[in-house]
Tab-separated table of C-alpha atoms in Angstrom:
chain	number	residue	atom	x	y	z
A	1179	MET	CA	-19.869	-13.959	5.844
A	1180	ILE	CA	-17.375	-16.567	5.566
A	1181	ARG	CA	-17.032	-19.427	3.099
A	1182	TRP	CA	-15.020	-22.018	5.182
A	1183	ARG	CA	-13.305	-25.150	3.454
A	1184	TRP	CA	-11.171	-27.978	4.542
A	1185	GLY	CA	-8.223	-28.934	2.439
A	1186	THR	CA	-5.013	-30.725	2.416
A	1187	VAL	CA	-1.649	-29.328	1.208
A	1188	VAL	CA	-0.542	-31.372	-1.789
A	1189	ALA	CA	2.575	-29.254	-3.126
A	1190	PRO	CA	4.554	-26.091	-2.568
A	1191	ARG	CA	4.394	-23.204	-4.694
A	1192	THR	CA	6.330	-20.141	-3.896
A	1193	SER	CA	7.213	-17.790	-1.135
A	1194	TRP	CA	8.264	-14.212	-0.344
A	1195	HIS	CA	9.001	-12.010	2.984
A	1196	GLY	CA	6.179	-13.038	5.172
A	1197	SER	CA	4.105	-15.242	3.125
A	1198	VAL	CA	3.933	-18.970	1.707
A	1199	GLU	CA	1.864	-20.000	-1.159
A	1200	VAL	CA	0.792	-23.627	-1.533
A	1201	GLN	CA	-1.152	-25.896	-3.619
A	1202	VAL	CA	-4.475	-27.254	-1.640
A	1203	ALA	CA	-6.807	-30.042	-2.339
A	1204	VAL	CA	-10.139	-28.798	-1.286
A	1205	GLU	CA	-12.948	-31.002	0.429
A	1206	ALA	CA	-15.718	-29.691	-1.582
A	1207	ARG	CA	-19.063	-28.718	0.122
A	1208	ARG	CA	-20.716	-27.432	-3.060
A	1209	PRO	CA	-20.701	-28.659	-6.558
A	1210	ASP	CA	-18.849	-25.634	-7.844
A	1211	ASP	CA	-16.114	-25.934	-5.458
A	1212	PRO	CA	-12.671	-26.227	-7.277
A	1213	ALA	CA	-10.687	-29.601	-6.789
A	1214	GLN	CA	-7.529	-27.512	-5.809
A	1215	VAL	CA	-6.771	-24.055	-5.093
A	1216	ARG	CA	-3.602	-21.897	-4.515
A	1217	ALA	CA	-3.755	-20.988	-0.806
A	1218	LEU	CA	-1.700	-18.217	1.179
A	1219	ALA	CA	-0.589	-18.660	4.565
A	1220	TYR	CA	1.173	-16.061	6.815
A	1221	PRO	CA	3.559	-17.916	8.805
A	1222	ALA	CA	3.838	-15.190	11.658
A	1223	LEU	CA	0.322	-15.951	12.206
A	1224	VAL	CA	-0.557	-19.614	11.445
A	1225	GLY	CA	2.876	-21.379	11.066
A	1226	THR	CA	4.324	-22.625	7.878
A	1227	PRO	CA	2.153	-25.202	5.949
A	1228	ARG	CA	4.062	-28.541	4.645
A	1229	VAL	CA	2.766	-31.156	2.288
A	1230	GLY	CA	0.166	-33.270	3.923
A	1231	ASP	CA	-1.285	-30.669	6.366
A	1232	ARG	CA	-4.671	-30.555	6.880
A	1233	VAL	CA	-5.702	-26.948	6.768
A	1234	LEU	CA	-8.654	-24.657	7.476
A	1235	LEU	CA	-9.461	-22.315	4.675
A	1236	ASN	CA	-11.379	-18.973	4.079
A	1237	VAL	CA	-12.313	-19.083	0.362
A	1238	ASN	CA	-14.376	-15.777	0.239
A	1239	ALA	CA	-11.910	-13.928	-2.413
A	1240	LEU	CA	-12.180	-17.075	-4.538
A	1241	ALA	CA	-15.951	-16.894	-4.534
A	1242	LEU	CA	-15.911	-13.442	-5.404
A	1243	GLY	CA	-13.514	-13.650	-8.150
A	1244	LEU	CA	-11.171	-10.998	-6.687
A	1245	GLY	CA	-8.032	-10.458	-8.883
A	1246	THR	CA	-5.757	-9.029	-6.405
A	1247	GLY	CA	-7.018	-11.376	-3.523
A	1248	GLY	CA	-7.585	-14.421	-5.588
A	1249	TYR	CA	-6.501	-16.938	-2.860
A	1250	ALA	CA	-7.740	-19.203	-0.551
A	1251	LEU	CA	-6.438	-17.819	2.937
A	1252	ILE	CA	-5.171	-20.492	5.373
A	1253	VAL	CA	-6.704	-19.543	8.710
A	1254	ALA	CA	-5.305	-22.592	10.697
A	1255	ILE	CA	-3.135	-25.766	10.624
A	1256	PRO	CA	-4.923	-27.259	13.516
A	1257	ASP	CA	-2.936	-30.482	13.825
A	1258	ARG	CA	0.442	-28.484	14.101
A	1259	LEU	CA	-0.140	-25.162	15.852
A	1260	PRO	CA	2.860	-22.817	15.776
A	1261	ASP	CA	4.676	-22.159	18.977
A	1262	ASP	CA	3.601	-19.198	21.188
A	1263	VAL	CA	5.676	-16.100	20.452
A	1264	ASP	CA	5.776	-13.634	23.447
A	1265	VAL	CA	5.576	-10.016	21.982
A	1266	PRO	CA	6.473	-7.523	24.625
A	1267	GLY	CA	4.010	-5.057	22.922
A	1268	HIS	CA	0.392	-4.681	23.769
A	1269	VAL	CA	-0.892	-3.247	20.501
A	1270	VAL	CA	-3.592	-5.539	18.990
A	1271	LYS	CA	-4.022	-5.195	15.233
A	1272	ALA	CA	-7.022	-6.950	13.302
A	1273	ARG	CA	-8.791	-6.417	16.716
A	1274	TYR	CA	-11.514	-8.601	17.853
A	1275	THR	CA	-11.280	-10.707	14.731
A	1276	PRO	CA	-10.503	-14.371	14.937
A	1277	LEU	CA	-6.947	-13.473	13.796
A	1278	GLN	CA	-6.295	-10.614	15.996
A	1279	ALA	CA	-2.497	-10.434	16.277
A	1280	VAL	CA	-0.363	-8.687	19.258
A	1281	VAL	CA	2.590	-6.434	17.933
A	1282	LEU	CA	4.878	-4.116	19.632
A	1283	ALA	CA	4.354	-0.401	18.386
A	1284	ALA	CA	7.164	1.713	17.549
A	1285	ASP	CA	6.321	4.244	20.243
A	1286	GLU	CA	5.065	2.100	23.252
A	1287	GLU	CA	6.828	1.743	26.332
A	1288	ALA	CA	8.757	-1.593	25.851
A	1289	SER	CA	9.862	-0.542	22.313
A	1290	PRO	CA	13.724	0.280	21.763
A	1291	LEU	CA	12.429	3.420	19.790
A	1292	ARG	CA	10.428	4.845	22.576
A	1293	ALA	CA	13.066	7.123	23.675
A	1294	ALA	CA	13.511	8.514	20.155
A	1295	LEU	CA	9.767	8.919	19.602
A	1296	ALA	CA	8.228	9.716	22.804
A	1297	ASP	CA	8.571	13.451	22.601
A	1298	LYS	CA	8.402	13.865	18.798
A	1299	THR	CA	5.409	15.887	17.689
A	1300	ASP	CA	6.564	16.904	14.276
A	1301	ILE	CA	8.495	15.228	11.075
A	1302	SER	CA	10.726	18.453	10.555
A	1303	GLY	CA	9.472	19.406	7.259
A	1304	MET	CA	9.906	15.978	5.382
A	1305	PRO	CA	8.176	15.826	2.016
A	1306	VAL	CA	5.612	13.197	1.772
A	1307	VAL	CA	4.047	11.607	-1.296
A	1308	ILE	CA	0.375	10.425	-1.061
A	1309	ALA	CA	-1.424	8.440	-3.581
A	1310	ASP	CA	-4.552	6.239	-3.346
A	1311	LEU	CA	-3.471	2.871	-4.917
A	1312	HIS	CA	-0.823	0.626	-3.876
A	1313	SER	CA	0.164	0.454	-7.628
A	1314	ALA	CA	1.753	3.775	-7.431
A	1315	LEU	CA	4.295	2.944	-4.709
A	1316	PRO	CA	7.050	1.571	-6.976
A	1317	ALA	CA	6.644	4.433	-9.531
A	1318	ILE	CA	6.706	7.158	-6.936
A	1319	LEU	CA	9.882	5.340	-5.480
A	1320	ALA	CA	11.533	5.173	-8.842
A	1321	GLY	CA	10.771	9.055	-9.355
A	1322	ILE	CA	12.395	9.993	-6.221
A	1323	LEU	CA	15.638	7.950	-6.473
A	1324	ALA	CA	16.122	8.860	-10.304
A	1325	ASP	CA	17.232	12.436	-9.104
A	1326	ARG	CA	17.968	11.382	-5.260
A	1327	PRO	CA	19.630	8.017	-5.327
A	1328	ALA	CA	20.869	8.374	-1.690
A	1329	ALA	CA	17.617	9.347	-0.213
A	1330	ARG	CA	16.246	7.389	2.555
A	1331	VAL	CA	12.649	6.689	1.701
A	1332	ALA	CA	9.920	4.988	4.135
A	1333	TYR	CA	6.740	3.401	3.125
A	1334	VAL	CA	3.984	4.386	5.304
A	1335	MET	CA	1.110	1.656	4.699
A	1336	THR	CA	-2.431	2.564	5.480
A	1337	ASP	CA	-5.104	-0.050	6.354
A	1338	GLY	CA	-7.597	0.782	3.466
A	1339	GLY	CA	-6.629	-2.414	1.422
A	1340	ALA	CA	-4.722	-5.611	2.444
A	1341	LEU	CA	-3.858	-5.461	6.105
A	1342	PRO	CA	-0.715	-7.928	6.116
A	1343	ALA	CA	2.052	-6.016	4.466
A	1344	TRP	CA	3.346	-9.467	3.674
A	1345	PHE	CA	0.728	-9.762	1.023
A	1346	SER	CA	2.348	-7.357	-1.214
A	1347	ARG	CA	4.901	-8.820	-3.553
A	1348	THR	CA	5.854	-5.550	-4.793
A	1349	LEU	CA	6.496	-4.536	-1.405
A	1350	ASP	CA	8.925	-7.628	-1.074
A	1351	ALA	CA	10.685	-6.602	-4.187
A	1352	LEU	CA	11.342	-2.937	-3.129
A	1353	ARG	CA	12.458	-3.884	0.261
A	1354	PRO	CA	16.353	-3.243	-0.604
A	1355	MET	CA	15.360	0.157	-2.068
A	1356	LEU	CA	13.435	1.233	0.999
A	1357	ALA	CA	14.606	2.389	4.533
A	1358	GLY	CA	11.668	0.463	5.967
A	1359	THR	CA	7.809	0.135	6.060
A	1360	VAL	CA	5.710	1.346	8.815
A	1361	THR	CA	2.003	-0.304	8.999
A	1362	THR	CA	-0.595	1.927	10.555
A	1363	GLY	CA	-3.899	1.516	11.966
A	1364	GLN	CA	-5.151	-2.189	11.470
A	1365	ALA	CA	-2.453	-2.990	8.956
A	1366	PHE	CA	0.446	-5.092	10.394
A	1367	GLY	CA	3.634	-6.773	9.250
A	1368	GLY	CA	5.821	-3.756	8.636
A	1369	ASP	CA	9.434	-3.300	9.808
A	1370	LEU	CA	7.523	-0.854	12.544
A	1371	GLU	CA	3.945	-0.886	13.738
A	1372	SER	CA	1.990	2.193	14.375
A	1373	THR	CA	-1.344	3.095	15.589
A	1374	ASN	CA	-2.400	5.553	13.225
A	1375	VAL	CA	-1.174	7.405	10.187
A	1376	HIS	CA	0.407	10.251	12.413
A	1377	SER	CA	2.315	8.173	14.519
A	1378	GLY	CA	3.210	6.110	11.541
A	1379	LEU	CA	4.728	9.286	9.948
A	1380	LEU	CA	6.681	10.043	13.182
A	1381	ALA	CA	8.054	6.437	13.038
A	1382	ALA	CA	9.114	6.918	9.489
A	1383	ARG	CA	10.998	10.140	10.335
A	1384	HIS	CA	12.468	9.522	13.739
A	1385	GLY	CA	12.486	5.674	13.653
A	1386	LEU	CA	13.462	4.770	10.343
A	1387	GLY	CA	15.406	8.221	9.790
A	1388	ALA	CA	13.588	8.747	6.507
A	1389	ASP	CA	14.356	11.647	4.400
A	1390	LEU	CA	10.864	11.133	2.503
A	1391	ALA	CA	7.934	9.179	2.930
A	1392	ILE	CA	5.112	7.515	0.616
A	1393	VAL	CA	1.915	6.947	1.936
A	1394	THR	CA	-0.613	4.781	0.279
A	1395	GLN	CA	-2.950	1.689	1.330
A	1396	GLY	CA	-1.943	-1.681	0.746
A	1397	PRO	CA	-3.041	-3.677	-2.265
A	1398	GLY	CA	-6.359	-4.882	-2.869
A	1399	ASN	CA	-8.458	-1.411	-2.489
A	1400	LEU	CA	-12.169	-1.497	-1.911
A	1401	GLY	CA	-14.547	0.578	-4.026
A	1402	THR	CA	-18.219	0.819	-4.789
A	1403	GLY	CA	-18.229	2.807	-7.950
A	1404	THR	CA	-19.614	6.007	-5.920
A	1405	SER	CA	-17.691	9.142	-5.248
A	1406	TRP	CA	-17.289	8.409	-1.532
A	1407	GLY	CA	-17.345	4.611	-1.517
A	1408	PHE	CA	-13.583	3.991	-2.123
A	1409	SER	CA	-11.053	3.213	0.543
A	1410	GLY	CA	-8.530	5.681	-1.078
A	1411	VAL	CA	-10.416	8.668	0.000
A	1412	ALA	CA	-8.143	8.278	3.088
A	1413	ALA	CA	-5.502	9.852	1.008
A	1414	GLY	CA	-7.057	13.376	1.756
A	1415	GLU	CA	-6.492	12.641	5.380
A	1416	ALA	CA	-3.080	11.534	4.913
A	1417	VAL	CA	-2.597	15.030	3.672
A	1418	ASN	CA	-3.965	16.631	6.783
A	1419	ALA	CA	-1.950	14.496	9.169
A	1420	VAL	CA	1.438	15.458	7.046
A	1421	ALA	CA	0.481	18.956	7.403
A	1422	ALA	CA	-0.517	18.776	11.008
A	1423	LEU	CA	2.829	17.330	11.741
A	1424	GLY	CA	4.909	19.955	9.798
A	1425	GLY	CA	5.664	18.047	6.728
A	1426	GLN	CA	5.360	18.695	2.937
A	1427	PRO	CA	2.203	17.019	1.442
A	1428	VAL	CA	2.766	16.276	-2.283
A	1429	ALA	CA	-0.345	14.756	-3.921
A	1430	ALA	CA	-0.100	12.339	-6.702
A	1431	PRO	CA	-3.402	12.611	-8.575
A	1432	ARG	CA	-4.425	9.465	-10.202
A	1433	ILE	CA	-4.165	10.313	-13.922
A	1434	SER	CA	-5.001	8.013	-17.045
A	1435	ASP	CA	-5.997	8.275	-20.474
A	1436	ALA	CA	-6.346	4.284	-20.732
A	1437	ASP	CA	-8.922	3.619	-17.950
A	1438	PRO	CA	-12.235	2.439	-19.714
A	1439	ARG	CA	-14.390	3.908	-17.042
A	1440	PRO	CA	-15.229	7.697	-17.664
A	1441	ARG	CA	-15.011	8.407	-13.963
A	1442	HIS	CA	-11.484	7.497	-14.110
A	1443	ARG	CA	-10.335	9.245	-17.175
A	1444	GLY	CA	-7.917	12.230	-16.916
A	1445	VAL	CA	-8.278	12.538	-13.178
A	1446	SER	CA	-10.100	9.972	-11.308
A	1447	HIS	CA	-12.861	11.101	-9.148
A	1448	HIS	CA	-11.479	9.503	-6.313
A	1449	SER	CA	-8.553	11.886	-6.314
A	1450	LEU	CA	-10.773	14.859	-6.696
A	1451	THR	CA	-12.968	13.452	-3.902
A	1452	ALA	CA	-9.907	12.754	-1.679
A	1453	PHE	CA	-7.616	15.887	-2.364
A	1454	GLY	CA	-10.621	18.405	-3.071
A	1455	ARG	CA	-13.153	17.329	-0.435
A	1456	VAL	CA	-11.227	15.384	2.357
A	1457	ALA	CA	-7.758	17.257	2.390
A	1458	LEU	CA	-8.254	20.622	4.227
A	1459	ALA	CA	-4.592	21.556	4.212
A	1460	PRO	CA	-3.109	22.818	0.942
A	1461	ALA	CA	-0.847	20.175	-0.907
A	1462	ASP	CA	1.261	20.211	-4.086
A	1463	LEU	CA	-0.699	18.436	-6.845
A	1464	VAL	CA	1.931	16.977	-9.415
A	1465	VAL	CA	1.000	16.997	-13.059
A	1466	PRO	CA	3.607	16.037	-15.668
A	1467	SER	CA	4.517	18.756	-17.825
A	1468	ASP	CA	4.810	16.487	-20.829
A	1469	LEU	CA	1.517	14.701	-20.938
A	1470	PRO	CA	-0.354	14.383	-24.323
A	1471	ALA	CA	-2.111	17.721	-25.232
A	1472	ASP	CA	-5.620	16.394	-24.687
A	1473	LEU	CA	-4.950	14.762	-21.497
A	1474	SER	CA	-3.075	17.696	-20.067
A	1475	LEU	CA	-5.982	19.952	-20.987
A	1476	ASP	CA	-8.495	17.608	-19.232
A	1477	VAL	CA	-6.322	17.215	-16.156
A	1478	HIS	CA	-5.655	20.738	-15.699
A	1479	GLY	CA	-9.233	21.664	-16.187
A	1480	LYS	CA	-10.344	19.196	-13.282
A	1481	LEU	CA	-7.480	20.100	-10.916
A	1482	ARG	CA	-7.866	23.924	-11.118
A	1483	ASN	CA	-11.386	23.237	-9.612
A	1484	ILE	CA	-9.685	22.368	-6.349
A	1485	CYS	CA	-7.027	25.144	-6.526
A	1486	PRO	CA	-6.894	27.053	-4.154
A	1487	PRO	CA	-6.101	25.743	-1.407
A	1488	HIS	CA	-3.761	23.332	-3.556
A	1489	ARG	CA	-1.456	24.536	-6.184
A	1490	ILE	CA	-0.510	22.511	-9.258
A	1491	VAL	CA	3.115	21.828	-9.653
A	1492	PRO	CA	4.301	20.546	-13.139
A	1493	ALA	CA	7.359	18.271	-13.566
A	1494	PRO	CA	8.818	16.471	-16.633
A	1495	SER	CA	8.079	12.977	-16.483
A	1496	GLN	CA	9.270	11.319	-19.860
A	1497	ASP	CA	12.811	10.985	-18.967
A	1498	LEU	CA	11.879	8.947	-15.984
A	1499	GLU	CA	10.885	5.992	-18.103
A	1500	PRO	CA	14.418	4.293	-17.641
A	1501	ALA	CA	13.927	4.238	-13.986
A	1502	LEU	CA	10.399	2.782	-14.206
A	1503	LEU	CA	11.560	0.183	-16.345
A	1504	ALA	CA	14.534	-0.721	-14.369
A	1505	LEU	CA	12.411	-1.413	-11.175
A	1506	PRO	CA	12.635	-4.904	-9.812
A	1507	VAL	CA	8.737	-5.342	-10.098
A	1508	ARG	CA	6.240	-5.418	-12.932
A	1509	LEU	CA	4.491	-2.196	-13.102
A	1510	SER	CA	0.616	-2.893	-13.107
A	1511	THR	CA	-2.619	-0.951	-12.243
A	1512	MET	CA	-6.051	-2.376	-12.544
A	1513	GLY	CA	-4.635	-5.147	-14.718
A	1514	ARG	CA	-2.788	-2.363	-17.150
A	1515	GLY	CA	1.002	-2.463	-17.537
A	1516	TYR	CA	3.482	0.242	-18.319
A	1517	GLU	CA	2.709	0.517	-22.004
A	1518	GLN	CA	-0.978	0.191	-21.511
A	1519	ASP	CA	-1.129	3.173	-19.051
A	1520	ARG	CA	1.904	5.155	-19.208
A	1521	ALA	CA	0.407	8.383	-17.954
A	1522	TYR	CA	-0.487	6.538	-14.899
A	1523	PHE	CA	3.038	5.548	-13.918
A	1524	LEU	CA	4.879	8.747	-15.249
A	1525	SER	CA	2.254	11.069	-13.139
A	1526	ALA	CA	3.222	8.996	-9.893
A	1527	ALA	CA	6.881	8.967	-10.798
A	1528	ALA	CA	6.687	12.774	-11.436
A	1529	ALA	CA	5.149	13.205	-7.932
A	1530	GLY	CA	8.379	11.371	-6.558
A	1531	ARG	CA	10.557	13.728	-8.542
A	1532	VAL	CA	8.873	16.731	-6.946
A	1533	ALA	CA	9.061	15.362	-3.266
A	1534	GLY	CA	12.702	14.689	-3.906
A	1535	SER	CA	13.477	18.215	-5.138
A	1536	GLY	CA	11.738	19.318	-1.898
A	1537	LEU	CA	14.745	18.232	0.237
A	1538	GLY	CA	16.284	21.486	-0.265
A	1539	GLU	CA	19.408	22.349	1.633
A	1540	ARG	CA	18.929	19.474	4.220
A	1541	GLY	CA	20.031	17.077	1.497
A	1542	VAL	CA	19.629	13.396	1.375
A	1543	GLY	CA	20.947	10.608	3.232
A	1544	ASP	CA	21.238	12.736	6.285
A	1545	GLY	CA	18.228	10.995	7.951
A	1546	LEU	CA	17.911	12.748	11.467
């Protein structure tokens, strides 16, 4: 189940928040093993690799040819173990795996936020944008801040993709624009930790003082090409969580006229499953009012099949292009950039715009 390799760090490459990338010479075990690989370490888990270190690698992602996860992962630096870090929490993430990590959940007794969160059972009408892909995160954020530049926006990261928030370079670049990140379930590495999406939303609202939140999985989603075999189906469960906590669910359907796969053209079948079959509570399904005519007809035709309980909310999107292009990250989904899949990114941005308009009289920047 794991392809293990030994290697030696031969050169530094780059680093970002929570992650260090290095070049590693591999001790080959098979004729097709590469001589060198780029390898990723999470210093909080394994320490910081240095040139000359012998490292233990997991090379599964390379063997599978994964794009998003195309790294060897450094599992240990056996000759230079990191110092013990005493964490006051008792919540374990990546449970019962060799790299299970102890974190402090935002609402447990030892947390400084315990008093603020202990008796909270709702998110006070907070709008929450829900999408199925991590690539929607920057576009949604741009759509919110274009109209509501003072809004405090939290990112609630689910565990359907990458577990460490540190893996996401997108998130690293967006950090100055966010009130913070809450990692939920088995995901970890956020500014706050939570045990599930419900407690993650409460932490975003009452711990980070967010006006709005965005819920998506981390990068590297899992899909089998079937209606139900997709990690983003959890977007429908997030709709239910937002509604259960008294929030405003705003759904960002995955819309595209550029995806070569028929099942993802117009509205992706994954969005129809997540919002049409899994979500039991009503949500606003945001659709740009300025889509190309053929695409708009297709999208509305598919979404009408899941309304009610949901309702289609049109919103202009074309004027959000400057905000998208001004982002500190390169927009990319399934290998396509903004120019190749404008409908996808503009649709996500429109969902952010609608969520921002849902703040109503409470305004923005008020937090709690």
